[in-house]
mmCIF file with all atom_site columns, C-alpha atoms in Angstrom:
data_model
loop_
_atom_site.group_PDB
_atom_site.id
_atom_site.type_symbol
_atom_site.label_atom_id
_atom_site.label_alt_id
_atom_site.label_comp_id
_atom_site.label_asym_id
_atom_site.label_entity_id
_atom_site.label_seq_id
_atom_site.pdbx_PDB_ins_code
_atom_site.Cartn_x
_atom_site.Cartn_y
_atom_site.Cartn_z
_atom_site.occupancy
_atom_site.B_iso_or_equiv
_atom_site.pdbx_formal_charge
_atom_site.auth_seq_id
_atom_site.auth_comp_id
_atom_site.auth_asym_id
_atom_site.auth_atom_id
_atom_site.pdbx_PDB_model_num
ATOM 1   C CA . MET A 1 1   ? -41.931 -11.522 2.187   1.00 44.00 ? 1067 MET A CA 1
ATOM 2   C CA . ASP A 1 2   ? -39.143 -14.113 2.489   1.00 54.00 ? 1068 ASP A CA 1
ATOM 3   C CA . ASP A 1 3   ? -35.488 -13.419 1.815   1.00 56.00 ? 1069 ASP A CA 1
ATOM 4   C CA . GLY A 1 4   ? -35.568 -15.082 -1.613  1.00 55.00 ? 1070 GLY A CA 1
ATOM 5   C CA . HIS A 1 5   ? -38.348 -12.844 -2.909  1.00 61.00 ? 1071 HIS A CA 1
ATOM 6   C CA . ALA A 1 6   ? -36.697 -9.784  -1.365  1.00 59.00 ? 1072 ALA A CA 1
ATOM 7   C CA . THR A 1 7   ? -33.409 -10.637 -3.049  1.00 60.00 ? 1073 THR A CA 1
ATOM 8   C CA . GLU A 1 8   ? -35.113 -11.041 -6.420  1.00 62.00 ? 1074 GLU A CA 1
ATOM 9   C CA . ARG A 1 9   ? -36.937 -7.724  -5.924  1.00 68.00 ? 1075 ARG A CA 1
ATOM 10  C CA . TYR A 1 10  ? -33.608 -5.961  -5.283  1.00 65.00 ? 1076 TYR A CA 1
ATOM 11  C CA . ARG A 1 11  ? -32.110 -7.619  -8.360  1.00 65.00 ? 1077 ARG A CA 1
ATOM 12  C CA . LYS A 1 12  ? -34.975 -6.395  -10.539 1.00 68.00 ? 1078 LYS A CA 1
ATOM 13  C CA . ALA A 1 13  ? -34.704 -2.880  -9.128  1.00 69.00 ? 1079 ALA A CA 1
ATOM 14  C CA . GLY A 1 14  ? -30.954 -2.902  -9.759  1.00 64.00 ? 1080 GLY A CA 1
ATOM 15  C CA . ARG A 1 15  ? -31.401 -4.092  -13.336 1.00 69.00 ? 1081 ARG A CA 1
ATOM 16  C CA . ALA A 1 16  ? -34.018 -1.399  -13.955 1.00 71.00 ? 1082 ALA A CA 1
ATOM 17  C CA . LEU A 1 17  ? -31.708 1.317   -12.642 1.00 74.00 ? 1083 LEU A CA 1
ATOM 18  C CA . LEU A 1 18  ? -28.771 -0.014  -14.649 1.00 71.00 ? 1084 LEU A CA 1
ATOM 19  C CA . GLY A 1 19  ? -30.906 -0.137  -17.773 1.00 71.00 ? 1085 GLY A CA 1
ATOM 20  C CA . TRP A 1 20  ? -31.930 3.478   -17.310 1.00 78.00 ? 1086 TRP A CA 1
ATOM 21  C CA . LEU A 1 21  ? -28.314 4.594   -16.764 1.00 79.00 ? 1087 LEU A CA 1
ATOM 22  C CA . LEU A 1 22  ? -26.952 2.689   -19.767 1.00 79.00 ? 1088 LEU A CA 1
ATOM 23  C CA . SER A 1 23  ? -29.800 3.516   -22.138 1.00 83.00 ? 1089 SER A CA 1
ATOM 24  C CA . PRO A 1 24  ? -28.006 6.499   -23.804 1.00 86.00 ? 1090 PRO A CA 1
ATOM 25  C CA . LEU A 1 25  ? -24.911 4.381   -24.430 1.00 84.00 ? 1091 LEU A CA 1
ATOM 26  C CA . VAL A 1 26  ? -27.005 1.564   -25.896 1.00 84.00 ? 1092 VAL A CA 1
ATOM 27  C CA . ASP A 1 27  ? -28.835 4.044   -28.133 1.00 85.00 ? 1093 ASP A CA 1
ATOM 28  C CA . GLY A 1 28  ? -25.503 5.418   -29.359 1.00 88.00 ? 1094 GLY A CA 1
ATOM 29  C CA . LEU A 1 29  ? -24.125 1.963   -30.149 1.00 86.00 ? 1095 LEU A CA 1
ATOM 30  C CA . ALA A 1 30  ? -27.325 1.006   -31.941 1.00 86.00 ? 1096 ALA A CA 1
ATOM 31  C CA . ALA A 1 31  ? -27.192 4.177   -34.017 1.00 89.00 ? 1097 ALA A CA 1
ATOM 32  C CA . ALA A 1 32  ? -23.563 3.448   -34.892 1.00 89.00 ? 1098 ALA A CA 1
ATOM 33  C CA . GLY A 1 33  ? -24.501 -0.014  -36.156 1.00 87.00 ? 1099 GLY A CA 1
ATOM 34  C CA . VAL A 1 34  ? -22.533 -1.899  -33.511 1.00 87.00 ? 1100 VAL A CA 1
ATOM 35  C CA . HIS A 1 35  ? -23.647 -5.541  -33.136 1.00 90.00 ? 1101 HIS A CA 1
ATOM 36  C CA . ALA A 1 36  ? -24.265 -7.005  -29.698 1.00 89.00 ? 1102 ALA A CA 1
ATOM 37  C CA . ASN A 1 37  ? -21.888 -9.919  -30.393 1.00 90.00 ? 1103 ASN A CA 1
ATOM 38  C CA . GLU A 1 38  ? -19.114 -7.416  -31.082 1.00 91.00 ? 1104 GLU A CA 1
ATOM 39  C CA . VAL A 1 39  ? -19.626 -5.911  -27.638 1.00 91.00 ? 1105 VAL A CA 1
ATOM 40  C CA . THR A 1 40  ? -19.568 -9.412  -26.132 1.00 92.00 ? 1106 THR A CA 1
ATOM 41  C CA . VAL A 1 41  ? -16.224 -10.212 -27.778 1.00 93.00 ? 1107 VAL A CA 1
ATOM 42  C CA . VAL A 1 42  ? -14.719 -6.899  -26.627 1.00 94.00 ? 1108 VAL A CA 1
ATOM 43  C CA . SER A 1 43  ? -15.799 -7.698  -23.057 1.00 94.00 ? 1109 SER A CA 1
ATOM 44  C CA . LEU A 1 44  ? -14.062 -11.077 -23.382 1.00 95.00 ? 1110 LEU A CA 1
ATOM 45  C CA . VAL A 1 45  ? -10.826 -9.352  -24.417 1.00 96.00 ? 1111 VAL A CA 1
ATOM 46  C CA . ALA A 1 46  ? -11.184 -6.979  -21.460 1.00 96.00 ? 1112 ALA A CA 1
ATOM 47  C CA . GLY A 1 47  ? -11.559 -10.001 -19.149 1.00 95.00 ? 1113 GLY A CA 1
ATOM 48  C CA . LEU A 1 48  ? -8.380  -11.502 -20.589 1.00 97.00 ? 1114 LEU A CA 1
ATOM 49  C CA . VAL A 1 49  ? -6.539  -8.217  -20.026 1.00 97.00 ? 1115 VAL A CA 1
ATOM 50  C CA . ALA A 1 50  ? -7.817  -8.147  -16.438 1.00 97.00 ? 1116 ALA A CA 1
ATOM 51  C CA . GLY A 1 51  ? -6.562  -11.678 -15.811 1.00 97.00 ? 1117 GLY A CA 1
ATOM 52  C CA . ALA A 1 52  ? -3.139  -10.867 -17.261 1.00 98.00 ? 1118 ALA A CA 1
ATOM 53  C CA . ALA A 1 53  ? -2.907  -7.701  -15.159 1.00 98.00 ? 1119 ALA A CA 1
ATOM 54  C CA . LEU A 1 54  ? -3.768  -9.647  -12.002 1.00 98.00 ? 1120 LEU A CA 1
ATOM 55  C CA . ALA A 1 55  ? -1.155  -12.284 -12.797 1.00 97.00 ? 1121 ALA A CA 1
ATOM 56  C CA . PHE A 1 56  ? 1.446   -9.495  -12.813 1.00 97.00 ? 1122 PHE A CA 1
ATOM 57  C CA . ASP A 1 57  ? 0.083   -7.865  -9.630  1.00 96.00 ? 1123 ASP A CA 1
ATOM 58  C CA . GLN A 1 58  ? -1.235  -4.821  -11.523 1.00 97.00 ? 1124 GLN A CA 1
ATOM 59  C CA . PHE A 1 59  ? -4.488  -4.328  -9.668  1.00 97.00 ? 1125 PHE A CA 1
ATOM 60  C CA . GLY A 1 60  ? -5.120  -0.787  -10.902 1.00 95.00 ? 1126 GLY A CA 1
ATOM 61  C CA . TRP A 1 61  ? -5.148  -1.874  -14.552 1.00 96.00 ? 1127 TRP A CA 1
ATOM 62  C CA . ALA A 1 62  ? -7.108  -4.965  -13.593 1.00 97.00 ? 1128 ALA A CA 1
ATOM 63  C CA . THR A 1 63  ? -9.819  -2.834  -11.976 1.00 96.00 ? 1129 THR A CA 1
ATOM 64  C CA . ALA A 1 64  ? -10.233 -0.738  -15.120 1.00 96.00 ? 1130 ALA A CA 1
ATOM 65  C CA . ALA A 1 65  ? -10.384 -3.854  -17.315 1.00 96.00 ? 1131 ALA A CA 1
ATOM 66  C CA . ILE A 1 66  ? -12.932 -5.579  -15.063 1.00 95.00 ? 1132 ILE A CA 1
ATOM 67  C CA . LEU A 1 67  ? -15.144 -2.505  -15.052 1.00 93.00 ? 1133 LEU A CA 1
ATOM 68  C CA . PHE A 1 68  ? -14.935 -2.324  -18.839 1.00 93.00 ? 1134 PHE A CA 1
ATOM 69  C CA . ALA A 1 69  ? -15.746 -6.040  -19.171 1.00 93.00 ? 1135 ALA A CA 1
ATOM 70  C CA . SER A 1 70  ? -18.675 -5.684  -16.768 1.00 89.00 ? 1136 SER A CA 1
ATOM 71  C CA . LEU A 1 71  ? -19.975 -2.716  -18.773 1.00 89.00 ? 1137 LEU A CA 1
ATOM 72  C CA . GLY A 1 72  ? -19.831 -4.775  -21.949 1.00 87.00 ? 1138 GLY A CA 1
ATOM 73  C CA . ASP A 1 73  ? -21.600 -7.661  -20.187 1.00 84.00 ? 1139 ASP A CA 1
ATOM 74  C CA . ALA A 1 74  ? -24.429 -5.329  -19.203 1.00 85.00 ? 1140 ALA A CA 1
ATOM 75  C CA . VAL A 1 75  ? -24.672 -3.570  -22.576 1.00 88.00 ? 1141 VAL A CA 1
ATOM 76  C CA . ASP A 1 76  ? -24.598 -6.504  -25.030 1.00 87.00 ? 1142 ASP A CA 1
ATOM 77  C CA . GLY A 1 77  ? -27.957 -7.971  -23.987 1.00 84.00 ? 1143 GLY A CA 1
ATOM 78  C CA . MET A 1 78  ? -29.610 -4.554  -23.904 1.00 87.00 ? 1144 MET A CA 1
ATOM 79  C CA . LEU A 1 79  ? -28.200 -3.772  -27.348 1.00 88.00 ? 1145 LEU A CA 1
ATOM 80  C CA . ALA A 1 80  ? -29.448 -7.087  -28.753 1.00 87.00 ? 1146 ALA A CA 1
ATOM 81  C CA . ARG A 1 81  ? -32.951 -6.386  -27.512 1.00 87.00 ? 1147 ARG A CA 1
ATOM 82  C CA . ARG A 1 82  ? -32.870 -2.770  -28.672 1.00 86.00 ? 1148 ARG A CA 1
ATOM 83  C CA . THR A 1 83  ? -31.794 -3.718  -32.208 1.00 86.00 ? 1149 THR A CA 1
ATOM 84  C CA . GLY A 1 84  ? -33.971 -6.833  -32.446 1.00 85.00 ? 1150 GLY A CA 1
ATOM 85  C CA . SER A 1 85  ? -30.891 -8.998  -32.990 1.00 83.00 ? 1151 SER A CA 1
ATOM 86  C CA . ALA A 1 86  ? -31.297 -11.241 -29.951 1.00 82.00 ? 1152 ALA A CA 1
ATOM 87  C CA . SER A 1 87  ? -30.787 -14.904 -30.821 1.00 87.00 ? 1153 SER A CA 1
ATOM 88  C CA . VAL A 1 88  ? -30.070 -18.268 -29.245 1.00 86.00 ? 1154 VAL A CA 1
ATOM 89  C CA . GLY A 1 89  ? -26.547 -18.137 -30.675 1.00 87.00 ? 1155 GLY A CA 1
ATOM 90  C CA . GLY A 1 90  ? -25.948 -14.711 -29.176 1.00 85.00 ? 1156 GLY A CA 1
ATOM 91  C CA . ALA A 1 91  ? -27.239 -15.859 -25.799 1.00 85.00 ? 1157 ALA A CA 1
ATOM 92  C CA . LEU A 1 92  ? -24.944 -18.877 -25.897 1.00 88.00 ? 1158 LEU A CA 1
ATOM 93  C CA . LEU A 1 93  ? -21.968 -16.683 -26.823 1.00 90.00 ? 1159 LEU A CA 1
ATOM 94  C CA . ASP A 1 94  ? -22.797 -14.307 -23.976 1.00 89.00 ? 1160 ASP A CA 1
ATOM 95  C CA . ALA A 1 95  ? -23.046 -17.155 -21.453 1.00 87.00 ? 1161 ALA A CA 1
ATOM 96  C CA . ALA A 1 96  ? -19.752 -18.667 -22.632 1.00 90.00 ? 1162 ALA A CA 1
ATOM 97  C CA . VAL A 1 97  ? -17.981 -15.299 -22.496 1.00 92.00 ? 1163 VAL A CA 1
ATOM 98  C CA . ASP A 1 98  ? -19.278 -14.745 -18.959 1.00 90.00 ? 1164 ASP A CA 1
ATOM 99  C CA . ARG A 1 99  ? -17.706 -18.026 -17.861 1.00 91.00 ? 1165 ARG A CA 1
ATOM 100 C CA . TYR A 1 100 ? -14.428 -17.349 -19.660 1.00 94.00 ? 1166 TYR A CA 1
ATOM 101 C CA . GLY A 1 101 ? -14.237 -13.796 -18.324 1.00 93.00 ? 1167 GLY A CA 1
ATOM 102 C CA . GLU A 1 102 ? -14.684 -15.041 -14.774 1.00 93.00 ? 1168 GLU A CA 1
ATOM 103 C CA . PHE A 1 103 ? -12.130 -17.788 -15.391 1.00 95.00 ? 1169 PHE A CA 1
ATOM 104 C CA . PHE A 1 104 ? -9.548  -15.296 -16.700 1.00 97.00 ? 1170 PHE A CA 1
ATOM 105 C CA . ILE A 1 105 ? -9.844  -13.175 -13.561 1.00 96.00 ? 1171 ILE A CA 1
ATOM 106 C CA . LEU A 1 106 ? -9.596  -16.091 -11.154 1.00 97.00 ? 1172 LEU A CA 1
ATOM 107 C CA . ALA A 1 107 ? -6.847  -17.727 -13.233 1.00 97.00 ? 1173 ALA A CA 1
ATOM 108 C CA . GLY A 1 108 ? -4.846  -14.490 -13.040 1.00 97.00 ? 1174 GLY A CA 1
ATOM 109 C CA . LEU A 1 109 ? -5.179  -14.557 -9.268  1.00 98.00 ? 1175 LEU A CA 1
ATOM 110 C CA . ALA A 1 110 ? -4.172  -18.228 -9.231  1.00 97.00 ? 1176 ALA A CA 1
ATOM 111 C CA . VAL A 1 111 ? -0.994  -17.375 -11.137 1.00 98.00 ? 1177 VAL A CA 1
ATOM 112 C CA . LEU A 1 112 ? -0.272  -14.476 -8.786  1.00 97.00 ? 1178 LEU A CA 1
ATOM 113 C CA . PHE A 1 113 ? -0.741  -16.571 -5.645  1.00 97.00 ? 1179 PHE A CA 1
ATOM 114 C CA . HIS A 1 114 ? 0.718   -19.831 -6.984  1.00 96.00 ? 1180 HIS A CA 1
ATOM 115 C CA . GLU A 1 115 ? 3.566   -19.852 -4.442  1.00 95.00 ? 1181 GLU A CA 1
ATOM 116 C CA . SER A 1 116 ? 1.143   -19.815 -1.493  1.00 95.00 ? 1182 SER A CA 1
ATOM 117 C CA . THR A 1 117 ? -0.838  -23.036 -1.140  1.00 96.00 ? 1183 THR A CA 1
ATOM 118 C CA . PRO A 1 118 ? -3.553  -21.524 1.133   1.00 95.00 ? 1184 PRO A CA 1
ATOM 119 C CA . MET A 1 119 ? -4.110  -18.559 -1.211  1.00 96.00 ? 1185 MET A CA 1
ATOM 120 C CA . LEU A 1 120 ? -4.165  -20.818 -4.275  1.00 97.00 ? 1186 LEU A CA 1
ATOM 121 C CA . VAL A 1 121 ? -6.688  -23.140 -2.618  1.00 97.00 ? 1187 VAL A CA 1
ATOM 122 C CA . LEU A 1 122 ? -8.875  -20.131 -1.809  1.00 97.00 ? 1188 LEU A CA 1
ATOM 123 C CA . VAL A 1 123 ? -8.839  -19.050 -5.481  1.00 97.00 ? 1189 VAL A CA 1
ATOM 124 C CA . LEU A 1 124 ? -9.716  -22.582 -6.605  1.00 96.00 ? 1190 LEU A CA 1
ATOM 125 C CA . LEU A 1 125 ? -12.602 -22.767 -4.120  1.00 96.00 ? 1191 LEU A CA 1
ATOM 126 C CA . ALA A 1 126 ? -13.948 -19.448 -5.438  1.00 95.00 ? 1192 ALA A CA 1
ATOM 127 C CA . LEU A 1 127 ? -13.597 -20.774 -8.991  1.00 94.00 ? 1193 LEU A CA 1
ATOM 128 C CA . ALA A 1 128 ? -15.433 -23.995 -8.147  1.00 93.00 ? 1194 ALA A CA 1
ATOM 129 C CA . GLY A 1 129 ? -18.210 -22.120 -6.352  1.00 90.00 ? 1195 GLY A CA 1
ATOM 130 C CA . SER A 1 130 ? -18.633 -19.667 -9.209  1.00 89.00 ? 1196 SER A CA 1
ATOM 131 C CA . PHE A 1 131 ? -18.916 -22.344 -11.836 1.00 86.00 ? 1197 PHE A CA 1
ATOM 132 C CA . MET A 1 132 ? -21.244 -24.498 -9.732  1.00 87.00 ? 1198 MET A CA 1
ATOM 133 C CA . VAL A 1 133 ? -23.691 -21.624 -9.277  1.00 84.00 ? 1199 VAL A CA 1
ATOM 134 C CA . SER A 1 134 ? -23.810 -21.145 -13.032 1.00 80.00 ? 1200 SER A CA 1
ATOM 135 C CA . TYR A 1 135 ? -24.037 -24.887 -13.657 1.00 78.00 ? 1201 TYR A CA 1
ATOM 136 C CA . GLY A 1 136 ? -26.793 -25.323 -11.077 1.00 79.00 ? 1202 GLY A CA 1
ATOM 137 C CA . SER A 1 137 ? -28.835 -22.519 -12.605 1.00 77.00 ? 1203 SER A CA 1
ATOM 138 C CA . ALA A 1 138 ? -28.404 -23.901 -16.138 1.00 75.00 ? 1204 ALA A CA 1
ATOM 139 C CA . LYS A 1 139 ? -29.282 -27.420 -14.998 1.00 78.00 ? 1205 LYS A CA 1
ATOM 140 C CA . ALA A 1 140 ? -32.431 -26.189 -13.256 1.00 76.00 ? 1206 ALA A CA 1
ATOM 141 C CA . GLU A 1 141 ? -33.531 -24.338 -16.380 1.00 76.00 ? 1207 GLU A CA 1
ATOM 142 C CA . ALA A 1 142 ? -32.842 -27.426 -18.526 1.00 77.00 ? 1208 ALA A CA 1
ATOM 143 C CA . LEU A 1 143 ? -34.999 -29.511 -16.201 1.00 80.00 ? 1209 LEU A CA 1
ATOM 144 C CA . ARG A 1 144 ? -37.684 -26.808 -16.347 1.00 82.00 ? 1210 ARG A CA 1
ATOM 145 C CA . VAL A 1 145 ? -37.746 -26.211 -12.626 1.00 80.00 ? 1211 VAL A CA 1
ATOM 146 C CA . ALA A 1 146 ? -37.498 -22.885 -10.832 1.00 76.00 ? 1212 ALA A CA 1
ATOM 147 C CA . VAL A 1 147 ? -33.924 -21.661 -10.441 1.00 71.00 ? 1213 VAL A CA 1
ATOM 148 C CA . PRO A 1 148 ? -33.232 -21.652 -6.691  1.00 65.00 ? 1214 PRO A CA 1
ATOM 149 C CA . ASP A 1 149 ? -32.898 -18.279 -5.047  1.00 66.00 ? 1215 ASP A CA 1
ATOM 150 C CA . GLY A 1 150 ? -29.519 -17.599 -3.535  1.00 65.00 ? 1216 GLY A CA 1
ATOM 151 C CA . MET A 1 151 ? -26.522 -15.358 -3.313  1.00 68.00 ? 1217 MET A CA 1
ATOM 152 C CA . MET A 1 152 ? -23.483 -15.089 -5.545  1.00 76.00 ? 1218 MET A CA 1
ATOM 153 C CA . ARG A 1 153 ? -25.135 -14.998 -8.931  1.00 79.00 ? 1219 ARG A CA 1
ATOM 154 C CA . ARG A 1 154 ? -23.042 -13.539 -11.741 1.00 81.00 ? 1220 ARG A CA 1
ATOM 155 C CA . ALA A 1 155 ? -23.716 -9.882  -10.818 1.00 80.00 ? 1221 ALA A CA 1
ATOM 156 C CA . GLU A 1 156 ? -22.970 -10.401 -7.114  1.00 86.00 ? 1222 GLU A CA 1
ATOM 157 C CA . ARG A 1 157 ? -19.744 -12.295 -7.823  1.00 89.00 ? 1223 ARG A CA 1
ATOM 158 C CA . ALA A 1 158 ? -18.574 -9.666  -10.272 1.00 89.00 ? 1224 ALA A CA 1
ATOM 159 C CA . THR A 1 159 ? -19.316 -6.881  -7.786  1.00 89.00 ? 1225 THR A CA 1
ATOM 160 C CA . VAL A 1 160 ? -17.559 -8.587  -4.882  1.00 93.00 ? 1226 VAL A CA 1
ATOM 161 C CA . LEU A 1 161 ? -14.471 -9.441  -6.933  1.00 94.00 ? 1227 LEU A CA 1
ATOM 162 C CA . CYS A 1 162 ? -14.326 -5.997  -8.536  1.00 94.00 ? 1228 CYS A CA 1
ATOM 163 C CA . VAL A 1 163 ? -14.492 -4.235  -5.160  1.00 95.00 ? 1229 VAL A CA 1
ATOM 164 C CA . GLY A 1 164 ? -11.830 -6.582  -3.797  1.00 96.00 ? 1230 GLY A CA 1
ATOM 165 C CA . VAL A 1 165 ? -9.525  -5.918  -6.743  1.00 97.00 ? 1231 VAL A CA 1
ATOM 166 C CA . ALA A 1 166 ? -10.130 -2.149  -6.613  1.00 96.00 ? 1232 ALA A CA 1
ATOM 167 C CA . MET A 1 167 ? -9.254  -1.969  -2.903  1.00 96.00 ? 1233 MET A CA 1
ATOM 168 C CA . VAL A 1 168 ? -5.852  -3.670  -3.253  1.00 96.00 ? 1234 VAL A CA 1
ATOM 169 C CA . PRO A 1 169 ? -3.915  -0.555  -4.404  1.00 95.00 ? 1235 PRO A CA 1
ATOM 170 C CA . PHE A 1 170 ? -5.228  1.370   -1.377  1.00 94.00 ? 1236 PHE A CA 1
ATOM 171 C CA . ALA A 1 171 ? -4.434  -1.527  0.935   1.00 95.00 ? 1237 ALA A CA 1
ATOM 172 C CA . GLY A 1 172 ? -0.950  -1.616  -0.586  1.00 93.00 ? 1238 GLY A CA 1
ATOM 173 C CA . VAL A 1 173 ? -0.334  1.996   0.400   1.00 93.00 ? 1239 VAL A CA 1
ATOM 174 C CA . LEU A 1 174 ? -1.533  1.251   3.922   1.00 93.00 ? 1240 LEU A CA 1
ATOM 175 C CA . ALA A 1 175 ? 0.585   -1.899  4.091   1.00 92.00 ? 1241 ALA A CA 1
ATOM 176 C CA . ARG A 1 176 ? 3.716   0.047   3.200   1.00 91.00 ? 1242 ARG A CA 1
ATOM 177 C CA . ARG A 1 177 ? 2.997   2.785   5.722   1.00 92.00 ? 1243 ARG A CA 1
ATOM 178 C CA . LEU A 1 178 ? 2.278   0.329   8.505   1.00 91.00 ? 1244 LEU A CA 1
ATOM 179 C CA . GLU A 1 179 ? 5.011   -2.054  7.318   1.00 90.00 ? 1245 GLU A CA 1
ATOM 180 C CA . VAL A 1 180 ? 2.558   -4.945  7.317   1.00 89.00 ? 1246 VAL A CA 1
ATOM 181 C CA . PRO A 1 181 ? 3.161   -6.747  3.969   1.00 88.00 ? 1247 PRO A CA 1
ATOM 182 C CA . TRP A 1 182 ? 0.304   -9.273  4.252   1.00 87.00 ? 1248 TRP A CA 1
ATOM 183 C CA . LEU A 1 183 ? -2.219  -6.423  4.356   1.00 92.00 ? 1249 LEU A CA 1
ATOM 184 C CA . GLN A 1 184 ? -1.630  -5.560  0.675   1.00 93.00 ? 1250 GLN A CA 1
ATOM 185 C CA . HIS A 1 185 ? -3.714  -8.396  -0.776  1.00 96.00 ? 1251 HIS A CA 1
ATOM 186 C CA . ALA A 1 186 ? -6.157  -8.659  2.117   1.00 96.00 ? 1252 ALA A CA 1
ATOM 187 C CA . PRO A 1 187 ? -9.122  -7.093  0.214   1.00 97.00 ? 1253 PRO A CA 1
ATOM 188 C CA . ILE A 1 188 ? -9.036  -9.564  -2.691  1.00 97.00 ? 1254 ILE A CA 1
ATOM 189 C CA . LEU A 1 189 ? -8.455  -12.510 -0.350  1.00 96.00 ? 1255 LEU A CA 1
ATOM 190 C CA . PHE A 1 190 ? -11.495 -11.409 1.667   1.00 96.00 ? 1256 PHE A CA 1
ATOM 191 C CA . ALA A 1 191 ? -13.521 -11.097 -1.574  1.00 96.00 ? 1257 ALA A CA 1
ATOM 192 C CA . LEU A 1 192 ? -12.432 -14.564 -2.671  1.00 96.00 ? 1258 LEU A CA 1
ATOM 193 C CA . GLY A 1 193 ? -13.463 -15.926 0.706   1.00 95.00 ? 1259 GLY A CA 1
ATOM 194 C CA . ILE A 1 194 ? -16.929 -14.401 0.342   1.00 94.00 ? 1260 ILE A CA 1
ATOM 195 C CA . VAL A 1 195 ? -17.369 -15.905 -3.115  1.00 93.00 ? 1261 VAL A CA 1
ATOM 196 C CA . ALA A 1 196 ? -16.020 -19.304 -2.059  1.00 92.00 ? 1262 ALA A CA 1
ATOM 197 C CA . VAL A 1 197 ? -18.275 -19.598 0.986   1.00 91.00 ? 1263 VAL A CA 1
ATOM 198 C CA . ALA A 1 198 ? -21.460 -17.949 -0.304  1.00 87.00 ? 1264 ALA A CA 1
ATOM 199 C CA . ALA A 1 199 ? -21.347 -19.644 -3.728  1.00 79.00 ? 1265 ALA A CA 1
#
């Protein structure tokens, strides 16, 4: 089996596991009458909060907000299918919110690193790569051709960036102890590099 098929197999297994884990939450939201689009909008707000926190170098708050936004991104589609409310409009809203959420996070990092040209360029490269992966996939679907296999789809990008953001507070403690200031933001810069190159 080639790498592309193996990657898709792992993605399907991951989605199945995530669906099983989130099923009780989705059932609870459905029982409470929550609409999938409401979850989507809440995840957008969480993405905006994450971006603002990153702009102010508050990586702990940013991590919590990104995790919350990612949870909403996973739940809204499941909730729409569970309640039979899936629609073209809802899918379009979800896709737009995904792009905006990713933009908010990377824009927050751009604001944070705006005084360093190399760091800012790295953020912009990650932003360009992220959007081009999404554009390429959408264009392929519009042309009715198979979406190319590859790394750095939405889930992979979100995971890499979230891990990078989450590691910054720990790296900050280490940087202060070792008196090596540049080490503080090393995890998120490494994550941005992965996204920029792989995307």
